[in-house]
Short mmCIF file of C-alpha atoms in Angstrom, two decimals:
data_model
loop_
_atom_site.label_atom_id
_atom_site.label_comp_id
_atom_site.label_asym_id
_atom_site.label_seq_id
_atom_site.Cartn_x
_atom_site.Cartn_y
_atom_site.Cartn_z
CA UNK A 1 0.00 0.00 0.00
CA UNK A 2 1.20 3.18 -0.63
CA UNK A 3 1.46 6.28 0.62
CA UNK A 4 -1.45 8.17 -1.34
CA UNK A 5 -3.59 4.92 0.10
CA UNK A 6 -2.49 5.46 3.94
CA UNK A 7 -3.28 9.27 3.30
CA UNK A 8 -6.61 8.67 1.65
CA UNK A 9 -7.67 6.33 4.92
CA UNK A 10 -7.37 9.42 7.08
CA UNK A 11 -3.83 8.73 8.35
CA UNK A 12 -1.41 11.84 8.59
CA UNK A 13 2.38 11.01 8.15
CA UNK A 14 4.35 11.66 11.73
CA UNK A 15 5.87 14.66 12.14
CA UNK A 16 9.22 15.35 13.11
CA UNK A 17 9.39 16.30 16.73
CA UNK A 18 6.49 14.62 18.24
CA UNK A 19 6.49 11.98 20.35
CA UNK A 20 4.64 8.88 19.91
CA UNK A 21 1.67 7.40 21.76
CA UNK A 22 3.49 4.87 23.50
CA UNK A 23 6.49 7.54 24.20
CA UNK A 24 3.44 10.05 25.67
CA UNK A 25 1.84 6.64 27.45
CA UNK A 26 5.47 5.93 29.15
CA UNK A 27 6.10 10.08 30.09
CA UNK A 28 2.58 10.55 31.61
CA UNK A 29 3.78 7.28 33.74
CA UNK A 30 6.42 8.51 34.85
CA UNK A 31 5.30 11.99 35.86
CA UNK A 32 2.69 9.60 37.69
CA UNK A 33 5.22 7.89 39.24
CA UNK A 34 7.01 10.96 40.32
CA UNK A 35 4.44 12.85 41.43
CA UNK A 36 3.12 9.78 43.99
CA UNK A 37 3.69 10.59 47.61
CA UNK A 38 2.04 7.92 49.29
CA UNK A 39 5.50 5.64 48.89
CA UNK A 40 7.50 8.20 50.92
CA UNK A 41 5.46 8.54 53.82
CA UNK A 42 5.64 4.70 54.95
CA UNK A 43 9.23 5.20 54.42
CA UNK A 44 9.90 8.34 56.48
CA UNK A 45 7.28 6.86 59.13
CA UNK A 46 9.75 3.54 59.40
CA UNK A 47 12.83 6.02 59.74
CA UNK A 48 11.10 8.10 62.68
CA UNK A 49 10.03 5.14 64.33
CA UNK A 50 14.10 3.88 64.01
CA UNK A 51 15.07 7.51 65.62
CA UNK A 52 11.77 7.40 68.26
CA UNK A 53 13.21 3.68 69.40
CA UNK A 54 16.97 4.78 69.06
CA UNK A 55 15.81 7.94 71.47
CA UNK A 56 14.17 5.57 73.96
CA UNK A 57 16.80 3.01 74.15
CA UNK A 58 19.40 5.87 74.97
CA UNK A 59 16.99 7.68 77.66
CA UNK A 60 16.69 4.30 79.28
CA UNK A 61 20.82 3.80 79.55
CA UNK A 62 21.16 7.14 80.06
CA UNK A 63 18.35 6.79 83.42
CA UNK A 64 20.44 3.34 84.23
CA UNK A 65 23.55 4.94 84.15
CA UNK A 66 22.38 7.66 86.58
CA UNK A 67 20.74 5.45 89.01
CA UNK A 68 23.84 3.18 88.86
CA UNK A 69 26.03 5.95 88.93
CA UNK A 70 24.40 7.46 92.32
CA UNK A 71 23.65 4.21 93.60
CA UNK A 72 27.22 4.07 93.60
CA UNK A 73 28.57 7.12 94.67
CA UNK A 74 26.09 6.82 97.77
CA UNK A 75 27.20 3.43 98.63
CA UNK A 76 31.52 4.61 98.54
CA UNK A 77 30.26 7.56 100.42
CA UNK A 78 29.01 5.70 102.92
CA UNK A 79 31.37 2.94 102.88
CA UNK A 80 34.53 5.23 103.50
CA UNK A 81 32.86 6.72 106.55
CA UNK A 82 32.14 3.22 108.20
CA UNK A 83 35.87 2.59 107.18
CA UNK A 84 36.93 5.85 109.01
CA UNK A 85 35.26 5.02 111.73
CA UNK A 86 36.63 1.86 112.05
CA UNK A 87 40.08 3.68 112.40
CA UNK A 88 38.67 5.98 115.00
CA UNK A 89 37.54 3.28 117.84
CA UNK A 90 39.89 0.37 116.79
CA UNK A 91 43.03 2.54 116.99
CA UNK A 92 43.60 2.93 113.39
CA UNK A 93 44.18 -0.58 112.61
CA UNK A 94 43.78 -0.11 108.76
CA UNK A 95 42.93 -3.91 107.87
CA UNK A 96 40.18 -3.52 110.15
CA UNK A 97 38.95 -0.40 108.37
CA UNK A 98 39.46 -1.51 104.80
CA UNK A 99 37.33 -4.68 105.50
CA UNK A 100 34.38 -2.73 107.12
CA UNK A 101 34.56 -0.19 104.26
CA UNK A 102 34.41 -3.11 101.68
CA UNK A 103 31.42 -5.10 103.64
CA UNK A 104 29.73 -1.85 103.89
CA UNK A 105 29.74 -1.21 100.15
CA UNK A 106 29.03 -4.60 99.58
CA UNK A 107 25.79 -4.71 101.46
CA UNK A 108 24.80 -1.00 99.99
CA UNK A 109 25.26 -1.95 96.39
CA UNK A 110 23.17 -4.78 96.54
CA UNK A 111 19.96 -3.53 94.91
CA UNK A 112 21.94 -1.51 92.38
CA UNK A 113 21.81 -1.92 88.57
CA UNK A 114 23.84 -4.73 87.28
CA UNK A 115 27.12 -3.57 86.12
CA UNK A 116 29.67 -5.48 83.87
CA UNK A 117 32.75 -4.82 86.18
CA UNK A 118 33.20 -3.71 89.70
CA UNK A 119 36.68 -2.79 90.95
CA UNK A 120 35.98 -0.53 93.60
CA UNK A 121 38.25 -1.17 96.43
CA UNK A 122 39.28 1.30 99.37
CA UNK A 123 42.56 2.55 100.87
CA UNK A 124 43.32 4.24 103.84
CA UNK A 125 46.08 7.13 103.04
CA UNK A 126 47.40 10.78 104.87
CA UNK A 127 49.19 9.08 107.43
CA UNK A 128 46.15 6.70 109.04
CA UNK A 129 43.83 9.85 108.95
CA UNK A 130 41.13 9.51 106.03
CA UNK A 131 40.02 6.48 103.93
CA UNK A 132 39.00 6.69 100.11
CA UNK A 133 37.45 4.73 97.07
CA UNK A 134 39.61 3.94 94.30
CA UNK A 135 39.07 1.54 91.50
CA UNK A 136 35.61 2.30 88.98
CA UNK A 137 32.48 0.54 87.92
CA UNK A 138 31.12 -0.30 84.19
CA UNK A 139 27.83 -0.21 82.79
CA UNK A 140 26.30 -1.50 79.77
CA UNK A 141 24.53 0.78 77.36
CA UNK A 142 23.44 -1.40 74.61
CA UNK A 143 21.13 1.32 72.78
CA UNK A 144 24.16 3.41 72.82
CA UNK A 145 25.98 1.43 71.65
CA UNK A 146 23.82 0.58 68.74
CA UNK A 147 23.93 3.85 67.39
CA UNK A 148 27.65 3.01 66.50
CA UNK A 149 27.41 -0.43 65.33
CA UNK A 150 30.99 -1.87 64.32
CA UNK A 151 32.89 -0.18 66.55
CA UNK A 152 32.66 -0.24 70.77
CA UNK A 153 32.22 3.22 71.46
CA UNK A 154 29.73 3.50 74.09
CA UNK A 155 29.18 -0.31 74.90
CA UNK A 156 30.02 0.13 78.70
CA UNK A 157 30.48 4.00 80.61
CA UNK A 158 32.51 4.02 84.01
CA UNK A 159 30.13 5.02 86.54
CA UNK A 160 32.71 7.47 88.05
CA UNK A 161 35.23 10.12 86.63
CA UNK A 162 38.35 9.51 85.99
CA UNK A 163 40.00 12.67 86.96
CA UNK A 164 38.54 11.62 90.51
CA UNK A 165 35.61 13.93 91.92
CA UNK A 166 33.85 11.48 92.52
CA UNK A 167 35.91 9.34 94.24
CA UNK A 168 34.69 8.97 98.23
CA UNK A 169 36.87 10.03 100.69
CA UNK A 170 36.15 10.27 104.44
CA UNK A 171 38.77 12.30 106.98
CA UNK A 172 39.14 12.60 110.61
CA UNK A 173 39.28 15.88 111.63
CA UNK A 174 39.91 17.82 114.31
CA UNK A 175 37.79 21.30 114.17
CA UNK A 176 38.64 22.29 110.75
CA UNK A 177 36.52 20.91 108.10
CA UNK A 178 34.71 19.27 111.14
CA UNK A 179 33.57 21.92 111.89
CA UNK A 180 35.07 21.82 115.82
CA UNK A 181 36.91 23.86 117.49
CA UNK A 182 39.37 21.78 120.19
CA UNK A 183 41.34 22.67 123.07
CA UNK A 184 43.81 19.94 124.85
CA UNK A 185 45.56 19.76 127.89
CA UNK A 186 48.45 16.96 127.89
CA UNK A 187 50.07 16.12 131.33
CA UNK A 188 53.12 14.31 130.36
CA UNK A 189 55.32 12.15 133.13
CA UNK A 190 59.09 13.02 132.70
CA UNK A 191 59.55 12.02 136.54
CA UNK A 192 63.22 9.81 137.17
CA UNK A 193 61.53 6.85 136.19
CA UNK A 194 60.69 7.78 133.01
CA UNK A 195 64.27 7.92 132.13
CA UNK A 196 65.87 6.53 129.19
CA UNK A 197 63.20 4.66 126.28
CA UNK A 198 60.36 5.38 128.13
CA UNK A 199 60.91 8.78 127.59
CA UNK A 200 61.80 8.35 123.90
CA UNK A 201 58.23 6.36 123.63
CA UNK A 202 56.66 9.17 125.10
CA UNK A 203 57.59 12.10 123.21
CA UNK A 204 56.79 9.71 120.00
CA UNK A 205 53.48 9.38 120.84
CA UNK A 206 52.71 12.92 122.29
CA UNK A 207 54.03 13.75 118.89
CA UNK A 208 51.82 11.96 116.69
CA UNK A 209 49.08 12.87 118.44
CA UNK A 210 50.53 16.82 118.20
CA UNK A 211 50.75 16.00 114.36
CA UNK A 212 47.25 14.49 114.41
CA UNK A 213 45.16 16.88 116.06
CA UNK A 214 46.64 20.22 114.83
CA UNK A 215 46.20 21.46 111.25
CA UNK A 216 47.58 23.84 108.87
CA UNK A 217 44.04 26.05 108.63
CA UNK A 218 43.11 27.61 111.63
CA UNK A 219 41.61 30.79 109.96
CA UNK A 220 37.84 29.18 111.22
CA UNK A 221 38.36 26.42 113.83
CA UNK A 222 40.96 26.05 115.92
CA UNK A 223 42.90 23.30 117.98
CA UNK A 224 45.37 23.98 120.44
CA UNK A 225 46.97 21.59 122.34
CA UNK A 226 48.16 22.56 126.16
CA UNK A 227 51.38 20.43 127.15
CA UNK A 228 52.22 20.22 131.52
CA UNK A 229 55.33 18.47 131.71
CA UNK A 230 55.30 17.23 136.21
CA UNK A 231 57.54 15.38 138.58
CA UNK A 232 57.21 16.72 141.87
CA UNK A 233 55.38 20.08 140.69
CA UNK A 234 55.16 21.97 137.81
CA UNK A 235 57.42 24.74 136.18
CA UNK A 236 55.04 27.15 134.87
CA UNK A 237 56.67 29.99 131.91
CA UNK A 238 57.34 33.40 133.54
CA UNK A 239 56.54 34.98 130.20
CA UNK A 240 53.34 35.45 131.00
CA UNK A 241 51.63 39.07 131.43
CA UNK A 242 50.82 38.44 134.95
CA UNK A 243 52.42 35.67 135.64
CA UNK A 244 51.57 34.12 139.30
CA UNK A 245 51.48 34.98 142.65
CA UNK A 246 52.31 33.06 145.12
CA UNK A 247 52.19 33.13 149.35
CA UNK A 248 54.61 34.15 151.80
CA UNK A 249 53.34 35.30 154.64
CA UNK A 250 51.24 38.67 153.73
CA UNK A 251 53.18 39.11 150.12
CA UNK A 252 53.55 37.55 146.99
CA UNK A 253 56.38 36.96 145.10
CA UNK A 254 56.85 34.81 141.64
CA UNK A 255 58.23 31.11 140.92
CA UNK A 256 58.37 28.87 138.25
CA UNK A 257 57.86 25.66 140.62
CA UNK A 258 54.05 25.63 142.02
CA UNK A 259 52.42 22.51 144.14
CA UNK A 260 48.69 22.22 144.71
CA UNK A 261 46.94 24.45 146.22
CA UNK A 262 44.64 24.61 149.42
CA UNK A 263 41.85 25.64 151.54
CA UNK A 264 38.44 25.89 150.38
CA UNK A 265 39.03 26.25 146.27
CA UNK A 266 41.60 23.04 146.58
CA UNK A 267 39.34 21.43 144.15
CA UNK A 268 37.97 24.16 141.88
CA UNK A 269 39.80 26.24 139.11
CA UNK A 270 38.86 29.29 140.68
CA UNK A 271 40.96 32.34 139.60
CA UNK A 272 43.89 32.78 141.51
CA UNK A 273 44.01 36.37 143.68
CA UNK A 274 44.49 37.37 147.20
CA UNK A 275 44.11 34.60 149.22
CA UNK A 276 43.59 32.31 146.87
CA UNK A 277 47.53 32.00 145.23
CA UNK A 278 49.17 29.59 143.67
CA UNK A 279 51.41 27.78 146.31
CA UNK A 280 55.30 27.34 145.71
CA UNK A 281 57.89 24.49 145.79
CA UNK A 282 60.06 25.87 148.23
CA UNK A 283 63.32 24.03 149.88
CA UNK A 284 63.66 27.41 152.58
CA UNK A 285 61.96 26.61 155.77
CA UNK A 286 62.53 30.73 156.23
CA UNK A 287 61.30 31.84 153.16
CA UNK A 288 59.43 31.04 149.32
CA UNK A 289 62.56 30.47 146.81
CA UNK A 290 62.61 31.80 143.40
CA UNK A 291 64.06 28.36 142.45
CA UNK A 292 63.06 24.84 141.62
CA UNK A 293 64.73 21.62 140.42
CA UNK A 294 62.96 21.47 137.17
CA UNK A 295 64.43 22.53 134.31
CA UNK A 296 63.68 25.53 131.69
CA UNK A 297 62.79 22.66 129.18
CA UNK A 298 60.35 20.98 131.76
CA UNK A 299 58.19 24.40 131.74
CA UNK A 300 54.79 24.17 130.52
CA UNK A 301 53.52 25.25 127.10
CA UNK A 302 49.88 26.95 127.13
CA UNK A 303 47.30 26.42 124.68
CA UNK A 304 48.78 26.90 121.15
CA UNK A 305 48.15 26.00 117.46
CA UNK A 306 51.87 26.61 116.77
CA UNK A 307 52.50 22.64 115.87
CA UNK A 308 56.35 23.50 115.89
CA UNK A 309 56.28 25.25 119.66
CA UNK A 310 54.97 22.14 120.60
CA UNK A 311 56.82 19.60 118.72
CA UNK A 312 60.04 21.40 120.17
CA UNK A 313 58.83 21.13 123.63
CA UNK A 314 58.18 17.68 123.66
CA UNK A 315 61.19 16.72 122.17
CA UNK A 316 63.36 19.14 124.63
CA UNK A 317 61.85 17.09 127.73
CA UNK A 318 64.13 15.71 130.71
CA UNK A 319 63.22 13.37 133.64
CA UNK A 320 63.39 14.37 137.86
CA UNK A 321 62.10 13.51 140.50
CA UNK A 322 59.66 11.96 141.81
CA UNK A 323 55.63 11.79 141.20
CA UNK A 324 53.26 14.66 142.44
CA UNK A 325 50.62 13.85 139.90
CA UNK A 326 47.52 15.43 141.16
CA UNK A 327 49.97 19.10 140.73
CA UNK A 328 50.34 18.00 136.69
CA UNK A 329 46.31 17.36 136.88
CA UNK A 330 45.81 20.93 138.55
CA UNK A 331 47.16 22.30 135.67
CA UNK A 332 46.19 20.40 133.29
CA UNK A 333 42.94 21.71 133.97
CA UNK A 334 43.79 25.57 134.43
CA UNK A 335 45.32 25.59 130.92
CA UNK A 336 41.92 24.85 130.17
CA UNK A 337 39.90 27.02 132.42
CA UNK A 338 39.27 30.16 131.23
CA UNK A 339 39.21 31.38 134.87
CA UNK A 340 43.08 31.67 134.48
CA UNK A 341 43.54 33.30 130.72
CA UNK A 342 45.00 36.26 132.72
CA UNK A 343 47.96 34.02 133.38
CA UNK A 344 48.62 34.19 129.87
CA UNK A 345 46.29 35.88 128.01
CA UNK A 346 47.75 35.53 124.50
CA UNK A 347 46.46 31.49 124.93
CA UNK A 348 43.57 32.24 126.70
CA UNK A 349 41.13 29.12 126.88
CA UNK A 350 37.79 29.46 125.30
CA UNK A 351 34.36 29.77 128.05
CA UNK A 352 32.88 26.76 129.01
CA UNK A 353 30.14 25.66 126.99
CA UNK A 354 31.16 27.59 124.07
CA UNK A 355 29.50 25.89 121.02
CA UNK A 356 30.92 23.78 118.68
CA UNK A 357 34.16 23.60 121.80
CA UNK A 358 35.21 20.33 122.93
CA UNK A 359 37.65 20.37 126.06
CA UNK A 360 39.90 17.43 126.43
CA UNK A 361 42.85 16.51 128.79
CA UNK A 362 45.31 13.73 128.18
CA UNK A 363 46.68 12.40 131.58
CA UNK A 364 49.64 10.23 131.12
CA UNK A 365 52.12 8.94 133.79
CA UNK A 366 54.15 5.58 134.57
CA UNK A 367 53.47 5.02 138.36
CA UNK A 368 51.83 5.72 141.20
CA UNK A 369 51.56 9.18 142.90
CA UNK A 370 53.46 9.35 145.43
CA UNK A 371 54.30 12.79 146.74
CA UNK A 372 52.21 15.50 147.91
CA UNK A 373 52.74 18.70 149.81
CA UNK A 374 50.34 19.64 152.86
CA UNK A 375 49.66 22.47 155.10
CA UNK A 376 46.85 24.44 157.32
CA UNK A 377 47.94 27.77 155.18
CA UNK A 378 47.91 28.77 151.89
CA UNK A 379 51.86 28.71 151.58
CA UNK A 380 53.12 25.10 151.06
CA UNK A 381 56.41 23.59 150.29
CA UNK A 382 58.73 21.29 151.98
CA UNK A 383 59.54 22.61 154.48
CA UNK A 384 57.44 26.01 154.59
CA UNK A 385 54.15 25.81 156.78
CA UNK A 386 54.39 22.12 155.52
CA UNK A 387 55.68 18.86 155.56
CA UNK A 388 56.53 16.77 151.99
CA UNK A 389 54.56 13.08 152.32
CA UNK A 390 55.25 9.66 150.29
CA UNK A 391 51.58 8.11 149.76
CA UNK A 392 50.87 4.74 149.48
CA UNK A 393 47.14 5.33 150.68
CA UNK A 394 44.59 6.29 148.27
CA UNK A 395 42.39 6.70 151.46
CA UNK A 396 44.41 9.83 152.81
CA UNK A 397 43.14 12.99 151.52
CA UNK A 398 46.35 14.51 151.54
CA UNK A 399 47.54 11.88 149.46
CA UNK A 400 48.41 12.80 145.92
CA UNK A 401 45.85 9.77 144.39
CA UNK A 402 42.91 10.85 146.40
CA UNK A 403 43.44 14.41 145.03
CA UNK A 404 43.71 13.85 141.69
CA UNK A 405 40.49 11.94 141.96
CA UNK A 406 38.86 15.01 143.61
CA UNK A 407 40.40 17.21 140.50
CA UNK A 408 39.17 15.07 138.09
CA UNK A 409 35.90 14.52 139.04
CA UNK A 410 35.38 18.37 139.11
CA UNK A 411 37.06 18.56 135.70
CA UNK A 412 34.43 16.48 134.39
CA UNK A 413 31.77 18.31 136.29
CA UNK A 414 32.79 21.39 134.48
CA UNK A 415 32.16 19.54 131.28
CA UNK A 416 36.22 18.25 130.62
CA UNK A 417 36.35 15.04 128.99
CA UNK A 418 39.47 12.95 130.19
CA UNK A 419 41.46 10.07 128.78
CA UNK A 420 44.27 8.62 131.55
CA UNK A 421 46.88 6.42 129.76
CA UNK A 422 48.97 4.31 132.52
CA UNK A 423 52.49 3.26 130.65
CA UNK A 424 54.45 0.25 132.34
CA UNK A 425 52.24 0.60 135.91
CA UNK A 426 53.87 -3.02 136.97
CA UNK A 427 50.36 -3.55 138.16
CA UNK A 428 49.71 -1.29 140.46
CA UNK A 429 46.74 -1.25 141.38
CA UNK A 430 46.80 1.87 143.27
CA UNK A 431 47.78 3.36 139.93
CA UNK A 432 45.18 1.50 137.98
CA UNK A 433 42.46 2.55 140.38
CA UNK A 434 43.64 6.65 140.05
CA UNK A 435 43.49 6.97 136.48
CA UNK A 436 40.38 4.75 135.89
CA UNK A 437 38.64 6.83 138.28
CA UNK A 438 39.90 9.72 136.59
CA UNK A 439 39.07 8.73 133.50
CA UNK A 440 35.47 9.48 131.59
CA UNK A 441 35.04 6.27 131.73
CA UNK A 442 36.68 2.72 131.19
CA UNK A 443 36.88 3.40 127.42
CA UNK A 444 39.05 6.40 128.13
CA UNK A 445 41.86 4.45 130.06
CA UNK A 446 44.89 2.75 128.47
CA UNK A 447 46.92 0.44 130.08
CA UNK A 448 50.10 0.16 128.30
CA UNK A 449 52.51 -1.97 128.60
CA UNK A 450 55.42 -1.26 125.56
CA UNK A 451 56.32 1.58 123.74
CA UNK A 452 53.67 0.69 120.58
CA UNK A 453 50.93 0.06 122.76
CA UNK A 454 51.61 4.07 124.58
CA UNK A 455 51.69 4.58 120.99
CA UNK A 456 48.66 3.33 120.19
CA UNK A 457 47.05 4.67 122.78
CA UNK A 458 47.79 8.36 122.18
CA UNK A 459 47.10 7.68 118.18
CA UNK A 460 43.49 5.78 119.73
CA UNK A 461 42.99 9.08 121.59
CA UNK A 462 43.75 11.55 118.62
CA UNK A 463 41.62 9.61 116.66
CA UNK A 464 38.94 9.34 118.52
CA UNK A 465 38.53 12.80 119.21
CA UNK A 466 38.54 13.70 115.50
CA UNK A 467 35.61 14.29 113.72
CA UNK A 468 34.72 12.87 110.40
CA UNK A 469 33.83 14.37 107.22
CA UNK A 470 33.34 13.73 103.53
CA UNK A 471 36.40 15.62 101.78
CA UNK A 472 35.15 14.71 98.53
#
């Protein structure tokens, strides 16, 4: 057929340019195709829910790791202060305290999340005097973790820091950061029989306890520690701005040697003034010397926070004579009375029931007392309106024993809390009975037989007095 026949049938010839019916069929398909949107809605509905389930799965690790991570914290918190404590009334015996800490964690983390690893240990560090948490804790965070699938970013997260903040650590402190302010009296023994390694022992465990209880920061709480070296009486310092008086006759005149004094405020820490002076050591039988046997080194320190004033004056101690201890428990109390700040007012002590005050003495000594000075006046000595005793009687009033008994229990009266620590006593139980009696109570006397345990005891005390904290 030809083309005239096509033409005649009502067919045109195809022009150049346009497209064909199935080419038009296939575009308008396409620009269907194109133009659908129902396709991409399913699809960005499945990606939202992937993000929506993604976001879930990370709240809940995150809220895991929190709880975890607090659960934690609360349970080293509490785990280095039962560990601290443990130092404080077991005399810092440190396997002791790293056991309780690690039972106490133990029992607080067991409700926690379950973590992957636990290394969490505890040490006690500064020199016996705090406790922390070292070590860490993982967690798993699978939906983190998912969001980086082939690599391991994210699959656990340490429940503490690393740079350490949040590591626990509990201290014992002494006003300070405990928030106390301290004063201590110390009557130290440096009679004859102290002599030699007993005295070494000594001033290595007033020391520590010097090192213990005083702290560099005293700009809000203070602690001061008081130190009466005795034999047969006390040298007090003649630096002070008034002094002392003391009785002869009608006048007064100063010494550094003073016994106890007597009459009707015997027993109290009233102020000393006319009529009531402190009495002298005297070897006259005509008048009060200016002299006694004791050395400079042997005279006592008031209160101070100056750790090196103190360190220096228990390492300068000597031993003499014999033991007058209910003169060294006099003044271990009047350091800390402030009836007598006008002794030396630059270490005046602090008012009874001050707040936030505690008031301690420390009375330590190696034997029985056994000399004592009596009279019917207020000037007593030797030989002076007196005559010097030996006891061997707790039952004497005059008796050095039964006086320190009387001094103590009006220490504690006035709201002094005492710790007596007996070193080599050779059972004595005249010496047992005085400083038990003396004592707060039995938990406040040491019996010590070597150099570690007088040691330990002074450390027990130090300790115990401290107050604990959280440091971090």
């Amino acid at each position: 057929m030809g083309i005239a026949s096509v033409l005649s049938r009502g067919f045109r010839a195809r022009s150049p340019g346009l497209p064909s019916a199935a080419g038009a069929f296939r575009a308008a398909k396409l620009q269907a195709f194109a133009g659908d949107t129902r396709g991409s809605v399913a699809i960005i509905f499945g990606l939202a829910i992937f993000v929506l389930f993604m976001m879930i799965g990370v709240a809940v690790d995150y809220a895991r790791f929190v709880n975890a991570r607090n659960q934690t914290i609360e349970a080293t918190d509490a785990a280095v202060l039962a560990g601290a404590r443990a130092l404080q009334v077991n005399g810092g015996n440190q396997t002791a305290a790293q056991n309780v800490a690690s039972i106490y964690y133990q029992q607080a983390i067991k409700n926690r999340i379950p973590v992957t690893t636990d290394t969490i240990q505890f040490q006690v560090t500064d020199n016996g005097t705090a406790m922390i948490a070292q070590g860490n804790a993982q967690i798993s965070t699978p939906f983190m973790h998912l969001g980086f699938i082939g690599t391991n970013t994210l699959a656990t997260l340490p429940l503490l820091r690393s740079n350490g903040a949040d590591y626990s650590k509990a201290v014992l402190a002494v006003g300070g950061n405990g928030q106390t302010n301290l004063e201590v009296a110390m009557m130290l023994d440096i009679t004859g029989s102290m002599a030699g390694q007993k005295l070494t022992d000594m001033k290595s465990a007033a020391s520590d306890l010097v090192n213990i209880v005083v702290w560099q920061d005293q700009s809000q709480y203070t602690s001061k520690i008081a130190i009466v070296p005795f034999a047969y009486d006390v040298r007090l310092p003649t630096s002070g701005s008034n002094p002392f008086k003391l009785a002869s006759g009608n006048t007064s005149t100063k010494n550094p040697c003073v016994v106890e004094r007597t009459g009707s405020q015997k027993y109290t820490d009233a102020a000393p003034k006319a009529g009531q002076y402190v009495m002298v050591h005297s070897s006259s039988s005509s008048s009060v010397s200016p002299t006694c046997n004791l050395p400079v080194a042997a005279e006592a320190l008031p209160l101070t926070s100056d750790k090196t004033s103190l360190l220096t004056k228990i390492s300068g101690l000597q031993t003499a004579g014999s033991t007058a201890g209910h003169i060294g428990t006099a003044w271990a109390w009047y350091m800390l009375s402030p009836n007598w700040s006008s002794l030396w007012p630059n270490s005046a002590a602090a008012a009874y029931g001050t707040p936030k005050l505690k008031k301690i003495a420390v009375l330590m000594t190696d034997g029985e007392y056994n000399t004592s000075y009596t009279s019917m006046g207020y000037a007593v000595s030797e030989t002076l309106s007196g005559t010097k005793v030996t006891c061997k009687n707790s039952a004497n009033v005059d008796c050095s024993p039964a006086q320190a008994v009387a001094q103590c229990t009006a220490m504690k009266n006035a709201g002094i809390e005492i710790y007596t620590v007996g070193f080599q006593l050779g059972g004595s139980q005249l010496a047992i009975n005085t400083l038990s009696s003396c004592a707060t109570d039995a938990n406040h006397f040491y019996n010590s037989t070597t150099g570690d345990a007088l040691k330990a005891a002074f450390r027990d005390i130090a300790l115990k007095i401290s107050t604990l904290y959280l440091s971090q």
